mmCIF file of C-alpha atoms in Angstrom:
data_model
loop_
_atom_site.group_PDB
_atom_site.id
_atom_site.type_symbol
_atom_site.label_atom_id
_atom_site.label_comp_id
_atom_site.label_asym_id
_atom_site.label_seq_id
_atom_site.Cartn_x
_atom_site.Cartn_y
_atom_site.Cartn_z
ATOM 1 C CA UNK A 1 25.624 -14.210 -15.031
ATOM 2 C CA UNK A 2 27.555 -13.923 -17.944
ATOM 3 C CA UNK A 3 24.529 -13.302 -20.479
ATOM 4 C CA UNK A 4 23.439 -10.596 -18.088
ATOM 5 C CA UNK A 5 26.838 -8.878 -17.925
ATOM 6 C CA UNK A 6 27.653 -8.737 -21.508
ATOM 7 C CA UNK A 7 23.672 -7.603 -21.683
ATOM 8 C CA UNK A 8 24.799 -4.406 -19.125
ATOM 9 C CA UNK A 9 27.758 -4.034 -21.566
ATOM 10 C CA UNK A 10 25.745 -3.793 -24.483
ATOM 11 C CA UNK A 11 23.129 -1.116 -22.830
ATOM 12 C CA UNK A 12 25.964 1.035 -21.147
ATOM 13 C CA UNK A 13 27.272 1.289 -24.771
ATOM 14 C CA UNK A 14 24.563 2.625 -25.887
ATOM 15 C CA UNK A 15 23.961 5.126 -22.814
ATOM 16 C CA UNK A 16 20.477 3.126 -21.879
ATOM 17 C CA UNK A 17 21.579 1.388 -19.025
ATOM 18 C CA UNK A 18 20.910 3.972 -16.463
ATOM 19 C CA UNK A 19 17.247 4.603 -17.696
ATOM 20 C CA UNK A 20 16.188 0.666 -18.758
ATOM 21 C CA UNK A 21 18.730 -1.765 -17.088
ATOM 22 C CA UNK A 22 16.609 -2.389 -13.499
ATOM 23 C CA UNK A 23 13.440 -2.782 -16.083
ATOM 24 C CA UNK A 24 14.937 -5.447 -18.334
ATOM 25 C CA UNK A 25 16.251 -6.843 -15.060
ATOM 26 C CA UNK A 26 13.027 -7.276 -13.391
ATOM 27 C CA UNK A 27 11.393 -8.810 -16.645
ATOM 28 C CA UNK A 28 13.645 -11.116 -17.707
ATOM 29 C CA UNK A 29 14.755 -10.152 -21.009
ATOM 30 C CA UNK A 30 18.447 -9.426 -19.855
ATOM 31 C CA UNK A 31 19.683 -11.887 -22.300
ATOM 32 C CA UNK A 32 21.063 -11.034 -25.646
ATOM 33 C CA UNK A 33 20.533 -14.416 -27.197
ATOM 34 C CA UNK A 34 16.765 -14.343 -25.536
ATOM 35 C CA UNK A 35 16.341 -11.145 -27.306
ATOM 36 C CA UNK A 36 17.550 -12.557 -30.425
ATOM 37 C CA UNK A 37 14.620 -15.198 -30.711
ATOM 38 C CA UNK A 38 11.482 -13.136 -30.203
ATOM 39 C CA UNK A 39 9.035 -13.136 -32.195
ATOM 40 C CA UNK A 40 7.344 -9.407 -33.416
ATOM 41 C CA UNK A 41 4.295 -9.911 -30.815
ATOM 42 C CA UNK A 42 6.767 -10.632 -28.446
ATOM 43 C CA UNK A 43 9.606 -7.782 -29.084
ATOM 44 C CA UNK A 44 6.253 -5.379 -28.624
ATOM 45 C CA UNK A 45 5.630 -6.789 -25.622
ATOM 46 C CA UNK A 46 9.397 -6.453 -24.156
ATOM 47 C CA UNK A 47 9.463 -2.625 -25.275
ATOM 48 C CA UNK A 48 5.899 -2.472 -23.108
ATOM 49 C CA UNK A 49 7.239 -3.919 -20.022
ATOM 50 C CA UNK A 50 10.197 -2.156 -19.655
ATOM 51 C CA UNK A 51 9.488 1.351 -21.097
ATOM 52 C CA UNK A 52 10.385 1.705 -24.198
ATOM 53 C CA UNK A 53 7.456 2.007 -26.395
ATOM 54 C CA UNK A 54 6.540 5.247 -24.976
ATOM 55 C CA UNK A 55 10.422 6.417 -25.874
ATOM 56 C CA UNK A 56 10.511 6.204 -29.298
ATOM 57 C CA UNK A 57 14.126 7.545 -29.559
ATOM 58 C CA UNK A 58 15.334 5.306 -27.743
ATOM 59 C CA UNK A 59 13.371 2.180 -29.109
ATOM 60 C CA UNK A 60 15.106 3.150 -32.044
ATOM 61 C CA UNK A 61 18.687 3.715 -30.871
ATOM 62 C CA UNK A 62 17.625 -0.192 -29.042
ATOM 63 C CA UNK A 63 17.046 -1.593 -32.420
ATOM 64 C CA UNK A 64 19.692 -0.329 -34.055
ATOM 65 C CA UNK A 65 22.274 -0.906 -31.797
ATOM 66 C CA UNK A 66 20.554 -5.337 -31.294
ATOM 67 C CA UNK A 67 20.384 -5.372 -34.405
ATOM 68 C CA UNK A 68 24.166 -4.423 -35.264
ATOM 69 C CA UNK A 69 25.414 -6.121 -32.731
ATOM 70 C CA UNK A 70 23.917 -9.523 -33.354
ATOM 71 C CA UNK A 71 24.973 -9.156 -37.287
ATOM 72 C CA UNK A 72 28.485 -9.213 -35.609
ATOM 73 C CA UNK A 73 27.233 -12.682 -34.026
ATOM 74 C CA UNK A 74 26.314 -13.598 -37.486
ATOM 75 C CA UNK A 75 23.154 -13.811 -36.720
ATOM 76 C CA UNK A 76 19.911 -11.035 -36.277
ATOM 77 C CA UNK A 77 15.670 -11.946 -35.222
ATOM 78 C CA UNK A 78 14.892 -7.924 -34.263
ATOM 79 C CA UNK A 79 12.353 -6.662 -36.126
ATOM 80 C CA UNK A 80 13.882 -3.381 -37.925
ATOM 81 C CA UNK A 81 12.595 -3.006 -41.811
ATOM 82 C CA UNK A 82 15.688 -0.970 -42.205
ATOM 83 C CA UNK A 83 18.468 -3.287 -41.388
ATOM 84 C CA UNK A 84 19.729 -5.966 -43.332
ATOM 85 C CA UNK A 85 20.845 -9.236 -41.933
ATOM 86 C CA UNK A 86 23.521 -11.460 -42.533
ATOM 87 C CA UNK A 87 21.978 -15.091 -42.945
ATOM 88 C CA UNK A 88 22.833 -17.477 -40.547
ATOM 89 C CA UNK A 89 22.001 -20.670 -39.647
ATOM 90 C CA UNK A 90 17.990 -20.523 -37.820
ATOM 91 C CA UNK A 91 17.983 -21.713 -34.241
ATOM 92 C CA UNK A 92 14.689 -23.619 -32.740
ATOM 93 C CA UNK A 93 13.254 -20.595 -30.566
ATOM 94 C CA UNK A 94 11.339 -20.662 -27.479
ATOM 95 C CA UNK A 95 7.942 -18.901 -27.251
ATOM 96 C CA UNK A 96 7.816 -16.567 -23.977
ATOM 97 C CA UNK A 97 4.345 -15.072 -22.794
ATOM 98 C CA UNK A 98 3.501 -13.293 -19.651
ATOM 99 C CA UNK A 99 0.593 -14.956 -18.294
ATOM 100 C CA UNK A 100 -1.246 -14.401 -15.272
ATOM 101 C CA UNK A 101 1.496 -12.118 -13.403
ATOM 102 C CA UNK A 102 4.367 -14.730 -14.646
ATOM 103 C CA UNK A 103 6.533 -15.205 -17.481
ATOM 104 C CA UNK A 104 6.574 -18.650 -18.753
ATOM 105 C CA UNK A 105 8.620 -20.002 -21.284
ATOM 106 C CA UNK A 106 8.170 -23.030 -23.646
ATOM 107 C CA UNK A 107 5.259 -24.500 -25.413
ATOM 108 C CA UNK A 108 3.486 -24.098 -22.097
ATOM 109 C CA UNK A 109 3.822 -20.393 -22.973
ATOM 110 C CA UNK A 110 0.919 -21.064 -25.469
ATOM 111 C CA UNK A 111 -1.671 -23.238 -23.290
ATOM 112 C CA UNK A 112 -3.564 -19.889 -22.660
ATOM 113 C CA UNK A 113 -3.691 -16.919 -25.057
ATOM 114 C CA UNK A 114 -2.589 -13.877 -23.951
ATOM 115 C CA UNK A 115 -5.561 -11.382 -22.533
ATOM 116 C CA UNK A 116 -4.146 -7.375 -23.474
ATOM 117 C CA UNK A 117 -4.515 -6.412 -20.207
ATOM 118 C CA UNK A 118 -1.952 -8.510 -18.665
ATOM 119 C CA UNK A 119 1.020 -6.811 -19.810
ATOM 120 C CA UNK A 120 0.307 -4.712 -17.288
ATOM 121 C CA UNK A 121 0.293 -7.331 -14.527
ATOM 122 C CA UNK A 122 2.948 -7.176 -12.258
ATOM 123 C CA UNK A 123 5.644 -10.669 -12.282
ATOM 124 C CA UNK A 124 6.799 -12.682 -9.410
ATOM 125 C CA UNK A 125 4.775 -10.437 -6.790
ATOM 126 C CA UNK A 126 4.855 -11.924 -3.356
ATOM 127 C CA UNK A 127 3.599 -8.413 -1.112
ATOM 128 C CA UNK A 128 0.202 -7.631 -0.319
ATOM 129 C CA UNK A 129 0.512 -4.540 -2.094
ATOM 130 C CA UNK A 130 1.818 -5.969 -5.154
ATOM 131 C CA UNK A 131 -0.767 -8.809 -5.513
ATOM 132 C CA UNK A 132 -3.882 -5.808 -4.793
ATOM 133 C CA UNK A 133 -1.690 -3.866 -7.438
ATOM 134 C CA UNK A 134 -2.320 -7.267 -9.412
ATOM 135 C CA UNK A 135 -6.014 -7.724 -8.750
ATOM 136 C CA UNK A 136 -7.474 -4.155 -9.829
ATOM 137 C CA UNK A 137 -5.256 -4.194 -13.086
ATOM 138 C CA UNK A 138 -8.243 -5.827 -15.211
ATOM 139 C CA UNK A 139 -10.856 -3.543 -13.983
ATOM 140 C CA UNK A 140 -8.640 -0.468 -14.719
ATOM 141 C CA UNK A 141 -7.811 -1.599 -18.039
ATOM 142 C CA UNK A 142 -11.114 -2.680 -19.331
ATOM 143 C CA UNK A 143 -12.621 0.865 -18.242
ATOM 144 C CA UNK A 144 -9.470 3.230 -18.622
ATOM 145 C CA UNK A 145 -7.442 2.024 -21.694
ATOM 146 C CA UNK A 146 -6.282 4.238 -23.917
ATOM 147 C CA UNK A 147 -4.770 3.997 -27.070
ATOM 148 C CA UNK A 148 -2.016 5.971 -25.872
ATOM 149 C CA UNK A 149 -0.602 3.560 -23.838
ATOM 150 C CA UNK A 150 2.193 5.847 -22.044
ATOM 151 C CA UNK A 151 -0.836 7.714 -20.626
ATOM 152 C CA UNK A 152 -2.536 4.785 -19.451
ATOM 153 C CA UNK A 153 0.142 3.236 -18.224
ATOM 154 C CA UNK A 154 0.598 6.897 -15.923
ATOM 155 C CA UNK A 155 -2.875 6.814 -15.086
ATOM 156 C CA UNK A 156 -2.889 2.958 -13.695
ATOM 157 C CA UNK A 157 0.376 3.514 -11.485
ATOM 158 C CA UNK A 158 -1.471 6.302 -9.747
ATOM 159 C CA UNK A 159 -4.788 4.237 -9.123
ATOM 160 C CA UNK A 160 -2.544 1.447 -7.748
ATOM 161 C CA UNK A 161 -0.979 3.815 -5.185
ATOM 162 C CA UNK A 162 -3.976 5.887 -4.909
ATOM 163 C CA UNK A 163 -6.460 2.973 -4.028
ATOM 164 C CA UNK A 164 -3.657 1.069 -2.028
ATOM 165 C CA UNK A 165 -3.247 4.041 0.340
ATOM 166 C CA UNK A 166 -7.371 4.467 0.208
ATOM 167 C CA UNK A 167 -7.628 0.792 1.349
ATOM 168 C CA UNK A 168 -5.096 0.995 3.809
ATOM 169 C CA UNK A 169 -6.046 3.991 5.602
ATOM 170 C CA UNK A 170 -9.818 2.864 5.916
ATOM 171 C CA UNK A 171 -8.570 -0.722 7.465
ATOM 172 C CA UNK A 172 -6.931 1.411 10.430
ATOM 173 C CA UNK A 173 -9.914 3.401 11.005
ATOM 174 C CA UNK A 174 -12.120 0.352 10.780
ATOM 175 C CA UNK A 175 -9.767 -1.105 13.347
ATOM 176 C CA UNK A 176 -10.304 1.674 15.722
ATOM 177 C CA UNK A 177 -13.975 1.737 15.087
ATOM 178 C CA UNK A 178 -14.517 -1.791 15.917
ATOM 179 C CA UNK A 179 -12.277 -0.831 18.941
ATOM 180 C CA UNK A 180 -14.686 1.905 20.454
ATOM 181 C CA UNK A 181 -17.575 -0.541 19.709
ATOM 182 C CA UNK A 182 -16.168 -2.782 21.483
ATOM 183 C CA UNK A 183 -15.547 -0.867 24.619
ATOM 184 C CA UNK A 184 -11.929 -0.209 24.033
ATOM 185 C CA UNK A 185 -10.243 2.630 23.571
ATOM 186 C CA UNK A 186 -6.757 1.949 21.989
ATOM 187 C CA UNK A 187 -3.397 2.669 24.423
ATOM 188 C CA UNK A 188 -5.632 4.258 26.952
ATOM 189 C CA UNK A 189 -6.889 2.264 29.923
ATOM 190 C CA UNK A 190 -10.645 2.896 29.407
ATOM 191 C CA UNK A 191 -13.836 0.720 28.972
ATOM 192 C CA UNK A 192 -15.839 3.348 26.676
ATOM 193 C CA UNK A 193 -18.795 1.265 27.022
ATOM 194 C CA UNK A 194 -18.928 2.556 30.839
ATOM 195 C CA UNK A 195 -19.074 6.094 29.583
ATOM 196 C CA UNK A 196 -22.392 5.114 27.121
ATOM 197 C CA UNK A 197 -24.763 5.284 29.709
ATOM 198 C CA UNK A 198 -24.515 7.022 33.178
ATOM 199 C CA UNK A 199 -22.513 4.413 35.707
ATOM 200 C CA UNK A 200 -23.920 3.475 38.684
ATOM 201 C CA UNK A 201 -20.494 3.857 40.509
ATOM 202 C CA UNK A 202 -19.872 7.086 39.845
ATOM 203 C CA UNK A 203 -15.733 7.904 40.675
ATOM 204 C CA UNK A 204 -13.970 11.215 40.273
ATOM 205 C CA UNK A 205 -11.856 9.668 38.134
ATOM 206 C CA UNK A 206 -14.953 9.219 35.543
ATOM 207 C CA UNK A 207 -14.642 12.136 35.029
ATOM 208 C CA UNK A 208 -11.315 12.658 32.437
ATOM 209 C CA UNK A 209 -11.681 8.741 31.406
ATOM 210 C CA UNK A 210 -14.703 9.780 29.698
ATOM 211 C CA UNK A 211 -13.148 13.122 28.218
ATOM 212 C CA UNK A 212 -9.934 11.613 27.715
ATOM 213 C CA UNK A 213 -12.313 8.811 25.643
ATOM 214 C CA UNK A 214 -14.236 11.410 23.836
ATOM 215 C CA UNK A 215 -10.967 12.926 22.886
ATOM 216 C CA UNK A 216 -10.121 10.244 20.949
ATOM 217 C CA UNK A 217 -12.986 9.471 19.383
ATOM 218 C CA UNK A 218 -13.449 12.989 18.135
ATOM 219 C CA UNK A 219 -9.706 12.722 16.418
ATOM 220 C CA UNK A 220 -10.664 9.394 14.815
ATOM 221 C CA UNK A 221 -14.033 10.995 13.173
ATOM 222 C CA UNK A 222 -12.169 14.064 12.734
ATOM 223 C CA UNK A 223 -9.366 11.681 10.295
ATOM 224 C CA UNK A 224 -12.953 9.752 8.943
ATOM 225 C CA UNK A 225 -13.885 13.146 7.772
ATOM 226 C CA UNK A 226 -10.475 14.012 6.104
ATOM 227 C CA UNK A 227 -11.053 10.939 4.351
ATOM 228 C CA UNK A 228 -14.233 11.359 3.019
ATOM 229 C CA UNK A 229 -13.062 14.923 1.857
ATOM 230 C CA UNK A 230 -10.053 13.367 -0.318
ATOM 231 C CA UNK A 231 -12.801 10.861 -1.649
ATOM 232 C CA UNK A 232 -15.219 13.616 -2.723
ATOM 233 C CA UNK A 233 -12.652 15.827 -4.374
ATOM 234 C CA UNK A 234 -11.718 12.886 -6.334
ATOM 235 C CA UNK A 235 -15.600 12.479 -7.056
ATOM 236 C CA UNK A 236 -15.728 15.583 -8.578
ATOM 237 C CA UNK A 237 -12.655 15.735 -10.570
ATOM 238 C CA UNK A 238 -14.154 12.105 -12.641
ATOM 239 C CA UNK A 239 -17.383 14.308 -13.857
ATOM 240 C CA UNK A 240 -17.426 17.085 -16.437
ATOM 241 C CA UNK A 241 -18.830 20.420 -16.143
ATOM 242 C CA UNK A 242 -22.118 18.773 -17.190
ATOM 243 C CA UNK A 243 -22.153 16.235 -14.576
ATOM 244 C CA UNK A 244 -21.680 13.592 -17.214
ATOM 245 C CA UNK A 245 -19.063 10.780 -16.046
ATOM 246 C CA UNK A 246 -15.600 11.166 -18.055
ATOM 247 C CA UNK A 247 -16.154 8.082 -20.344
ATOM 248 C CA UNK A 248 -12.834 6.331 -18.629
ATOM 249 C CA UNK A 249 -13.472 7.186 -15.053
ATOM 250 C CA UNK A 250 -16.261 4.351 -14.769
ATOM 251 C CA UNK A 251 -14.571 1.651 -12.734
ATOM 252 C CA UNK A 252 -12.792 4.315 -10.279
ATOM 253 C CA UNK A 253 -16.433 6.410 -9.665
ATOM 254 C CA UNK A 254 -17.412 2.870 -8.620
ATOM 255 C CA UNK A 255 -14.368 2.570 -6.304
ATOM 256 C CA UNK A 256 -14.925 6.115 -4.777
ATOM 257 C CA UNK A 257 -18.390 5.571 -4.185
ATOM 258 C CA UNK A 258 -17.500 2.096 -2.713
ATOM 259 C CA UNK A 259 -14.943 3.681 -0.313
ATOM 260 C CA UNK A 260 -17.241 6.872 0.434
ATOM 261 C CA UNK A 261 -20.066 4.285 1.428
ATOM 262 C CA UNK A 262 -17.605 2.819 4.113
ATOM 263 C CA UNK A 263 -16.901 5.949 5.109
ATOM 264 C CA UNK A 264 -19.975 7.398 5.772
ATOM 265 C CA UNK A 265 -21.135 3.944 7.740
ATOM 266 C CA UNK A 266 -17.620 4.379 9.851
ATOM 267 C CA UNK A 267 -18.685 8.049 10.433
ATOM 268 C CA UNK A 268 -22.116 7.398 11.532
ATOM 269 C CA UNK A 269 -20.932 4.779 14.115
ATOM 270 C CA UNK A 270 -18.291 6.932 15.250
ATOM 271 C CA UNK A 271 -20.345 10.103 15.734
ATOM 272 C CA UNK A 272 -22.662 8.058 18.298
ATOM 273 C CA UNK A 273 -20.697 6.705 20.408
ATOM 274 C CA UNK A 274 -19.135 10.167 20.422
ATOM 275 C CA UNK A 275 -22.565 11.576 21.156
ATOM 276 C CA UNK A 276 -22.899 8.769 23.756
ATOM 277 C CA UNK A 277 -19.932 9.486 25.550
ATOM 278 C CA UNK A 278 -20.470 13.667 25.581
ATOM 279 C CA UNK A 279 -23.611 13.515 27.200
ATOM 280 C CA UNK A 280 -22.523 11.125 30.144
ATOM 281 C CA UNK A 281 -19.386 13.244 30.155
ATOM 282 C CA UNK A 282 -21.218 16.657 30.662
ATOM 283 C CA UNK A 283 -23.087 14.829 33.384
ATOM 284 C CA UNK A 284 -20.435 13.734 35.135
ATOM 285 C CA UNK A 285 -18.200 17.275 35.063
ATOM 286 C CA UNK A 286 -21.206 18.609 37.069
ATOM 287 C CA UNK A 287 -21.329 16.001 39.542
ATOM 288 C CA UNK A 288 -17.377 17.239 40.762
ATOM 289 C CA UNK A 289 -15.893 20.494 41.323
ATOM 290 C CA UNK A 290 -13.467 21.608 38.612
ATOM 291 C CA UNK A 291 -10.634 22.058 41.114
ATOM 292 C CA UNK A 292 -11.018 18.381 42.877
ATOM 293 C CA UNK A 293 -11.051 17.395 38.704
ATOM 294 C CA UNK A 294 -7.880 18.878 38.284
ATOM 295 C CA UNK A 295 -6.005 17.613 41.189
ATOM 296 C CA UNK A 296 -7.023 13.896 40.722
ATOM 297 C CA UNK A 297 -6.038 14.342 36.888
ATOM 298 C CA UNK A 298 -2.946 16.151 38.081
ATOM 299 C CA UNK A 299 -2.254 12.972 40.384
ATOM 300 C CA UNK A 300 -2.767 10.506 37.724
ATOM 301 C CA UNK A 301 -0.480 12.017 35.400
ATOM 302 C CA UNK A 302 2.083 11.890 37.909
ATOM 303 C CA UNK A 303 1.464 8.509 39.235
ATOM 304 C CA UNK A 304 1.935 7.565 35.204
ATOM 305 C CA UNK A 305 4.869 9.181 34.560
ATOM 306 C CA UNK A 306 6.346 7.403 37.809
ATOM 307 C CA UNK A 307 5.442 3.986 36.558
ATOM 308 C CA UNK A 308 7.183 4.718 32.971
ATOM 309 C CA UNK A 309 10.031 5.384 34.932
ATOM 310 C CA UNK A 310 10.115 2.335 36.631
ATOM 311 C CA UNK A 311 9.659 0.266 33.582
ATOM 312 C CA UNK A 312 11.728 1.828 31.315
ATOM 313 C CA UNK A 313 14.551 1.280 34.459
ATOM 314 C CA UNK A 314 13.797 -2.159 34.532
ATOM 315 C CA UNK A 315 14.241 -2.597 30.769
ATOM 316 C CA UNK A 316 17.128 -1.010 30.903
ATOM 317 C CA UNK A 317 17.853 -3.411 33.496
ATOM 318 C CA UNK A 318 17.218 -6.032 31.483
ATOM 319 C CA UNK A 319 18.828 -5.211 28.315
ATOM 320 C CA UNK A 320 22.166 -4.291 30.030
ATOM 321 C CA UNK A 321 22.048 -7.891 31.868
ATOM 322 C CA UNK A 322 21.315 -9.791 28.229
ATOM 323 C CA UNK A 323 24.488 -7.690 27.249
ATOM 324 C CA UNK A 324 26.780 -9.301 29.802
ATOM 325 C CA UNK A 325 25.786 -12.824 28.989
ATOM 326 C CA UNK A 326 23.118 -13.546 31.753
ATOM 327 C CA UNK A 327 21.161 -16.632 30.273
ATOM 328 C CA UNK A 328 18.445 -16.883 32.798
ATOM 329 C CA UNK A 329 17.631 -12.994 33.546
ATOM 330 C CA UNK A 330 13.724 -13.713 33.646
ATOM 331 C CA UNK A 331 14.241 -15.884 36.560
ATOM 332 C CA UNK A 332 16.540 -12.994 38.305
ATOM 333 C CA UNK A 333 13.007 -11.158 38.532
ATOM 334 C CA UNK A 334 11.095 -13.919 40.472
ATOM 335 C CA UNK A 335 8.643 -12.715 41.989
ATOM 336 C CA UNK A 336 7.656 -9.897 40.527
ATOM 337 C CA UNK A 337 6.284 -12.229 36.815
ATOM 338 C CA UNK A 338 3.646 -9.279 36.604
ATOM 339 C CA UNK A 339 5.931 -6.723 35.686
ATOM 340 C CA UNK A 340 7.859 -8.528 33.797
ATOM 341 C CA UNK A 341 4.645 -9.545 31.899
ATOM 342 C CA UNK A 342 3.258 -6.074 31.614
ATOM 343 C CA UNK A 343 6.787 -5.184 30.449
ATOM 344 C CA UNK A 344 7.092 -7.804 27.378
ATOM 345 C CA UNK A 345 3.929 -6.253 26.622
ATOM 346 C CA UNK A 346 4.673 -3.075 26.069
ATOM 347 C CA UNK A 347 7.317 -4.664 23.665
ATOM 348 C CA UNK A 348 4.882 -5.995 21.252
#
């Protein structure tokens, strides 16, 4: 703790600390005597990590400042061809690589040499989005880098987020997908599959299950085809006015057209079981009179809005009973398990 204070000191002297302080945090290199002992290869890849390479003000207010304040220790290792150092004695140093999302320190540090890409990587990650952040880092780099690594390093935060939130938002449609082909349409009470073919059983209240089914379906595709939208934009904006790829866009082209493939297999699924469920639903509306329609939906809603009432009184129930200190309140409710059941459910 004390290395990293007098490290905070040292920064906040220098008015960095505000800008760089969380970064040398996060890598490590909040030590002034760890500083001290890099090597060249190993300074470059400090002022990567945490920023400063693309600052080149500041990288040299950083060296200057190290590199006078270790002379006051008597002792200077920063690389800075316009400082002279005052000898001192030469401490053993300890190699420190980043390898394979980690930094690891010691002569292990040099079982494996160093790939270029993994500078980049991400330390110590233990969230899914993190580790996918982790896992696309290679492909990025071998088909985006740029010499100009401050533009790079721009371009591969946004592909992080941007195919994070792609990923993401295709699992929850898949999810409802899967859903509908599986007869289920999510916090609604319906079996869709019913509504695929004409029942045999007809009821009146067929008749807004299947719309009410249909209605949902519709918003899912509708969000499927928002999706592919975003993706095709993006399609476009990786080409050049001659249709020729942009020479770094080769690995995210391969992602979009990935991601548009799922999409378009998603959509097709969707749209019938949509078309399913319309026809059967136009069949049924003329099987019932609008009016008798509208009454038993009218009933329905209020029968629903009646039971909410009842269970949110019973929570309420519940949770002022738990307040008071009553261990057993699940047994209060004997006989009556299947609310209490259909209650813990709507918890989840």
């Amino acid at each position: 703790m004390a290395a990293e204070k007098e490290f905070e000191s040292f920064l906040q002297s220098i008015n960095l600390a505000e800008d760089y302080l969380e970064r040398f945090n996060a890598s490590g290199f909040n030590d002034i005597e760890l500083v001290k002992s890099l090597e060249l290869d190993e300074q470059r890849q400090m002022f990567d990590l945490v920023g400063l390479s693309g600052k080149p003000g500041h990288l040299l207010k950083f060296k200057k400042a190290i590199a006078s304040y270790t002379r006051n220790l008597g002792s200077i290792n920063i690389d800075n061809s316009n400082q002279t150092a005052v000898p001192a004695q030469k401490k053993a140093q300890k190699t420190i690589s980043f390898i394979g999302g980690k930094f690891v320190v010691g002569e292990n540090a040099r079982v494996k040499e160093k790939e270029p890409f993994e500078k980049y990587m991400i330390p110590n990650v233990k969230s899914k989005r993190l580790t996918y952040h982790n896992l696309i880092t290679k492909e990025i780099y071998l088909s985006a880098f740029t010499s100009k690594q401050s533009r790079f390093h721009a371009y591969l935060m946004g592909q992080r987020q941007f195919r994070w939130n792609v990923k993401c938002n295709l699992e929850k449609l898949e999810h409802l997908v899967s859903s509908y082909k599986n007869g289920q349409i999510p916090k609604e009470n319906i079996n869709c599959l019913r509504y695929r073919k004409f029942p045999e059983d007809v009821k009146i209240d067929d008749v807004s299950k299947s719309q009410r089914a249909l209605d949902h379906i519709k918003s899912t595709i509708k969000t499927i085809n928002e999706e592919k939208s975003k993706l095709s934009n993006r399609k476009m904006e990786l080409y050049t006015d001659n249709l020729e790829p942009k020479k770094w866009a080769s690995n995210e082209i391969n992602f979009v057209q990935e991601m548009t493939t799922h999409v378009e297999s998603m959509l097709t699924e969707s749209n019938n079981i949509a078309h399913d469920i319309e026809h059967v639903s136009n069949q049924l509306a003329k099987r019932f009179d609008v009016a008798s329609v509208n009454e038993n939906e009218k009933k329905r809603k209020a029968k629903r809005v009646k039971e909410q009432k009842s269970k949110t009184k019973k929570k309420r129930s519940i949770v002022e009973k738990s307040k008071v200190g009553c261990p057993n309140t699940m047994s209060d409710m004997s006989g009556d398990d299947d609310i209490v059941i259909d209650i813990l459910d709507d918890n989840l």
